[in-house]
Amino acid sequence: MKVDFATDLWRQDRIEALVFGVTFAGVVGFDLLTGILLGIGVSLARLVYTFSHLDIRVEKDEASGVAHVFLDGAATFIRLPRFAGVFEKIPAGYDAHIHLSGLTYIDHACLTMLMDWGENFEAAGGRLHLDWDVVHRLFEEKAWRPANAT
């Protein structure tokens, strides 16, 4: 029985296969230390991309006063200005539905910004619809929750 490790790895995760390939090529082409350092470099580049990648899509229906915000990726301090800017553009008095199903991580800075914005948004007459259980699962820490959270 022949096991083709590289092919199986390529099918499962192409980025991991790239890390393996770069590490292997570095070890064979240069030396062990260089190969390992090249592999670590590629892994770090992947990590930076993963934690700086956040897609935000906003759908506003001005007739009904409803805004849907779809978050995909990792909400980290690296994307905090863009993250905050999107929420600040939602007019007071709207029903804001924040969809977190595509969010893989939220750090303390973005969570604090979201909580502060939600409190101010509701104080200005808006209605926030957010699944706080998802936020808790992502952040894994007991966080502030408004009294009328939905």
mmCIF file of C-alpha atoms in Angstrom:
data_model
loop_
_atom_site.group_PDB
_atom_site.id
_atom_site.type_symbol
_atom_site.label_atom_id
_atom_site.label_comp_id
_atom_site.label_asym_id
_atom_site.label_seq_id
_atom_site.Cartn_x
_atom_site.Cartn_y
_atom_site.Cartn_z
ATOM 1 C CA MET A 1 0.000 0.000 0.000
ATOM 2 C CA LYS A 2 1.544 3.250 -1.147
ATOM 3 C CA VAL A 3 0.840 6.409 0.853
ATOM 4 C CA ASP A 4 1.318 9.623 -1.079
ATOM 5 C CA PHE A 5 1.688 12.164 1.724
ATOM 6 C CA ALA A 6 2.202 15.227 -0.476
ATOM 7 C CA THR A 7 -0.840 14.491 -2.656
ATOM 8 C CA ASP A 8 -3.073 13.904 0.354
ATOM 9 C CA LEU A 9 -1.823 17.086 1.988
ATOM 10 C CA TRP A 10 -2.404 19.050 -1.244
ATOM 11 C CA ARG A 11 -6.014 17.837 -1.367
ATOM 12 C CA GLN A 12 -6.653 18.735 2.277
ATOM 13 C CA ASP A 13 -4.958 22.129 2.545
ATOM 14 C CA ARG A 14 -2.928 23.703 -0.216
ATOM 15 C CA ILE A 15 -1.351 26.336 2.005
ATOM 16 C CA GLU A 16 -0.078 23.672 4.407
ATOM 17 C CA ALA A 17 1.270 21.756 1.402
ATOM 18 C CA LEU A 18 3.081 24.932 0.334
ATOM 19 C CA VAL A 19 4.607 25.303 3.818
ATOM 20 C CA PHE A 20 5.711 21.672 3.684
ATOM 21 C CA GLY A 21 7.133 22.067 0.179
ATOM 22 C CA VAL A 22 9.080 25.231 1.011
ATOM 23 C CA THR A 23 10.441 23.658 4.200
ATOM 24 C CA PHE A 24 11.397 20.448 2.404
ATOM 25 C CA ALA A 25 13.033 22.320 -0.497
ATOM 26 C CA GLY A 26 14.967 24.503 1.939
ATOM 27 C CA VAL A 27 16.231 21.505 3.893
ATOM 28 C CA VAL A 28 17.264 19.620 0.754
ATOM 29 C CA GLY A 29 18.553 22.639 -1.195
ATOM 30 C CA PHE A 30 20.354 24.473 1.617
ATOM 31 C CA ASP A 31 20.488 23.002 5.106
ATOM 32 C CA LEU A 32 18.208 22.051 7.980
ATOM 33 C CA LEU A 33 18.210 25.433 9.716
ATOM 34 C CA THR A 34 17.515 27.362 6.499
ATOM 35 C CA GLY A 35 14.681 25.012 5.553
ATOM 36 C CA ILE A 36 13.045 25.329 8.946
ATOM 37 C CA LEU A 37 13.399 29.121 8.918
ATOM 38 C CA LEU A 38 11.843 29.285 5.433
ATOM 39 C CA GLY A 39 8.930 27.123 6.641
ATOM 40 C CA ILE A 40 8.423 29.326 9.688
ATOM 41 C CA GLY A 41 8.489 32.414 7.450
ATOM 42 C CA VAL A 42 5.776 31.030 5.167
ATOM 43 C CA SER A 43 3.704 29.984 8.209
ATOM 44 C CA LEU A 44 4.000 33.471 9.714
ATOM 45 C CA ALA A 45 2.934 35.055 6.416
ATOM 46 C CA ARG A 46 -0.137 32.800 6.397
ATOM 47 C CA LEU A 47 -0.907 33.706 10.004
ATOM 48 C CA VAL A 48 -0.654 37.450 9.285
ATOM 49 C CA TYR A 49 -2.961 37.061 6.289
ATOM 50 C CA THR A 50 -5.469 35.006 8.293
ATOM 51 C CA PHE A 51 -5.620 37.510 11.152
ATOM 52 C CA SER A 52 -5.776 40.567 8.923
ATOM 53 C CA HIS A 53 -8.438 39.274 6.537
ATOM 54 C CA LEU A 54 -11.918 40.637 7.227
ATOM 55 C CA ASP A 55 -14.669 40.989 4.660
ATOM 56 C CA ILE A 56 -17.547 43.279 5.589
ATOM 57 C CA ARG A 57 -20.664 43.509 3.470
ATOM 58 C CA VAL A 58 -23.454 45.952 4.276
ATOM 59 C CA GLU A 59 -26.953 45.796 2.814
ATOM 60 C CA LYS A 60 -29.159 48.769 3.667
ATOM 61 C CA ASP A 61 -32.846 49.023 2.894
ATOM 62 C CA GLU A 62 -33.629 52.702 3.337
ATOM 63 C CA ALA A 63 -37.346 52.196 2.769
ATOM 64 C CA SER A 64 -37.737 49.890 5.763
ATOM 65 C CA GLY A 65 -34.842 51.272 7.824
ATOM 66 C CA VAL A 66 -33.028 47.956 8.087
ATOM 67 C CA ALA A 67 -29.301 47.378 7.713
ATOM 68 C CA HIS A 68 -27.659 43.954 7.518
ATOM 69 C CA VAL A 69 -23.930 43.713 8.232
ATOM 70 C CA PHE A 70 -22.223 40.458 7.242
ATOM 71 C CA LEU A 71 -18.793 39.794 8.787
ATOM 72 C CA ASP A 72 -16.441 37.140 7.384
ATOM 73 C CA GLY A 73 -12.929 36.476 8.662
ATOM 74 C CA ALA A 74 -11.107 37.702 11.741
ATOM 75 C CA ALA A 75 -12.036 40.982 13.426
ATOM 76 C CA THR A 76 -8.720 42.105 14.907
ATOM 77 C CA PHE A 77 -7.170 45.429 15.824
ATOM 78 C CA ILE A 78 -5.477 45.442 12.409
ATOM 79 C CA ARG A 79 -8.881 46.039 10.785
ATOM 80 C CA LEU A 80 -10.377 48.126 13.611
ATOM 81 C CA PRO A 81 -10.600 51.426 11.643
ATOM 82 C CA ARG A 82 -12.501 49.732 8.802
ATOM 83 C CA PHE A 83 -14.603 47.737 11.280
ATOM 84 C CA ALA A 84 -15.618 50.887 13.184
ATOM 85 C CA GLY A 85 -16.168 52.905 10.017
ATOM 86 C CA VAL A 86 -18.769 50.479 8.704
ATOM 87 C CA PHE A 87 -20.843 50.642 11.880
ATOM 88 C CA GLU A 88 -20.626 54.429 12.112
ATOM 89 C CA LYS A 89 -22.296 54.676 8.677
ATOM 90 C CA ILE A 90 -25.481 52.981 9.908
ATOM 91 C CA PRO A 91 -27.987 55.767 10.594
ATOM 92 C CA ALA A 92 -29.613 56.173 13.994
ATOM 93 C CA GLY A 93 -33.115 54.753 14.137
ATOM 94 C CA TYR A 94 -32.329 51.764 11.901
ATOM 95 C CA ASP A 95 -32.735 48.122 12.790
ATOM 96 C CA ALA A 96 -29.166 46.818 12.557
ATOM 97 C CA HIS A 97 -28.773 43.074 12.053
ATOM 98 C CA ILE A 98 -25.186 41.961 12.595
ATOM 99 C CA HIS A 99 -24.506 38.543 11.051
ATOM 100 C CA LEU A 100 -21.546 36.776 12.651
ATOM 101 C CA SER A 101 -21.774 33.328 11.052
ATOM 102 C CA GLY A 102 -18.675 33.930 8.922
ATOM 103 C CA LEU A 103 -16.620 35.465 11.710
ATOM 104 C CA THR A 104 -13.799 33.218 12.893
ATOM 105 C CA TYR A 105 -12.369 35.421 15.645
ATOM 106 C CA ILE A 106 -12.969 38.728 17.377
ATOM 107 C CA ASP A 107 -10.362 40.353 19.576
ATOM 108 C CA HIS A 108 -10.869 42.578 22.605
ATOM 109 C CA ALA A 109 -10.459 45.854 20.675
ATOM 110 C CA CYS A 110 -13.170 44.991 18.134
ATOM 111 C CA LEU A 111 -15.446 43.523 20.787
ATOM 112 C CA THR A 112 -15.164 46.679 22.892
ATOM 113 C CA MET A 113 -15.837 48.848 19.852
ATOM 114 C CA LEU A 114 -18.883 46.737 18.938
ATOM 115 C CA MET A 115 -20.282 46.904 22.486
ATOM 116 C CA ASP A 116 -19.744 50.665 22.744
ATOM 117 C CA TRP A 117 -21.226 51.264 19.315
ATOM 118 C CA GLY A 118 -24.234 49.045 20.159
ATOM 119 C CA GLU A 119 -24.887 50.931 23.377
ATOM 120 C CA ASN A 120 -24.671 54.324 21.625
ATOM 121 C CA PHE A 121 -26.703 53.088 18.651
ATOM 122 C CA GLU A 122 -29.548 51.928 20.882
ATOM 123 C CA ALA A 123 -29.394 55.132 22.941
ATOM 124 C CA ALA A 124 -29.861 57.089 19.694
ATOM 125 C CA GLY A 125 -33.050 55.144 18.860
ATOM 126 C CA GLY A 126 -31.660 52.257 16.842
ATOM 127 C CA ARG A 127 -32.345 48.590 17.439
ATOM 128 C CA LEU A 128 -29.466 46.149 17.475
ATOM 129 C CA HIS A 129 -29.976 42.504 16.521
ATOM 130 C CA LEU A 130 -26.909 40.493 17.416
ATOM 131 C CA ASP A 131 -26.440 36.931 18.614
ATOM 132 C CA TRP A 132 -24.406 37.560 21.772
ATOM 133 C CA ASP A 133 -23.937 33.816 22.267
ATOM 134 C CA VAL A 134 -21.906 33.742 19.050
ATOM 135 C CA VAL A 135 -19.830 36.688 20.291
ATOM 136 C CA HIS A 136 -19.190 34.866 23.566
ATOM 137 C CA ARG A 137 -18.206 31.708 21.700
ATOM 138 C CA LEU A 138 -15.801 33.659 19.500
ATOM 139 C CA PHE A 139 -14.278 35.650 22.313
ATOM 140 C CA GLU A 140 -14.641 32.975 25.017
ATOM 141 C CA GLU A 141 -15.001 35.484 27.789
ATOM 142 C CA LYS A 142 -17.967 36.870 29.640
ATOM 143 C CA ALA A 143 -18.684 40.201 28.011
ATOM 144 C CA TRP A 144 -21.179 42.989 28.444
ATOM 145 C CA ARG A 145 -24.639 42.179 27.157
ATOM 146 C CA PRO A 146 -27.395 44.766 26.779
ATOM 147 C CA ALA A 147 -30.554 44.191 28.775
ATOM 148 C CA ASN A 148 -32.704 43.957 25.628
ATOM 149 C CA ALA A 149 -30.269 41.869 23.500
ATOM 150 C CA THR A 150 -31.880 39.797 20.790
#
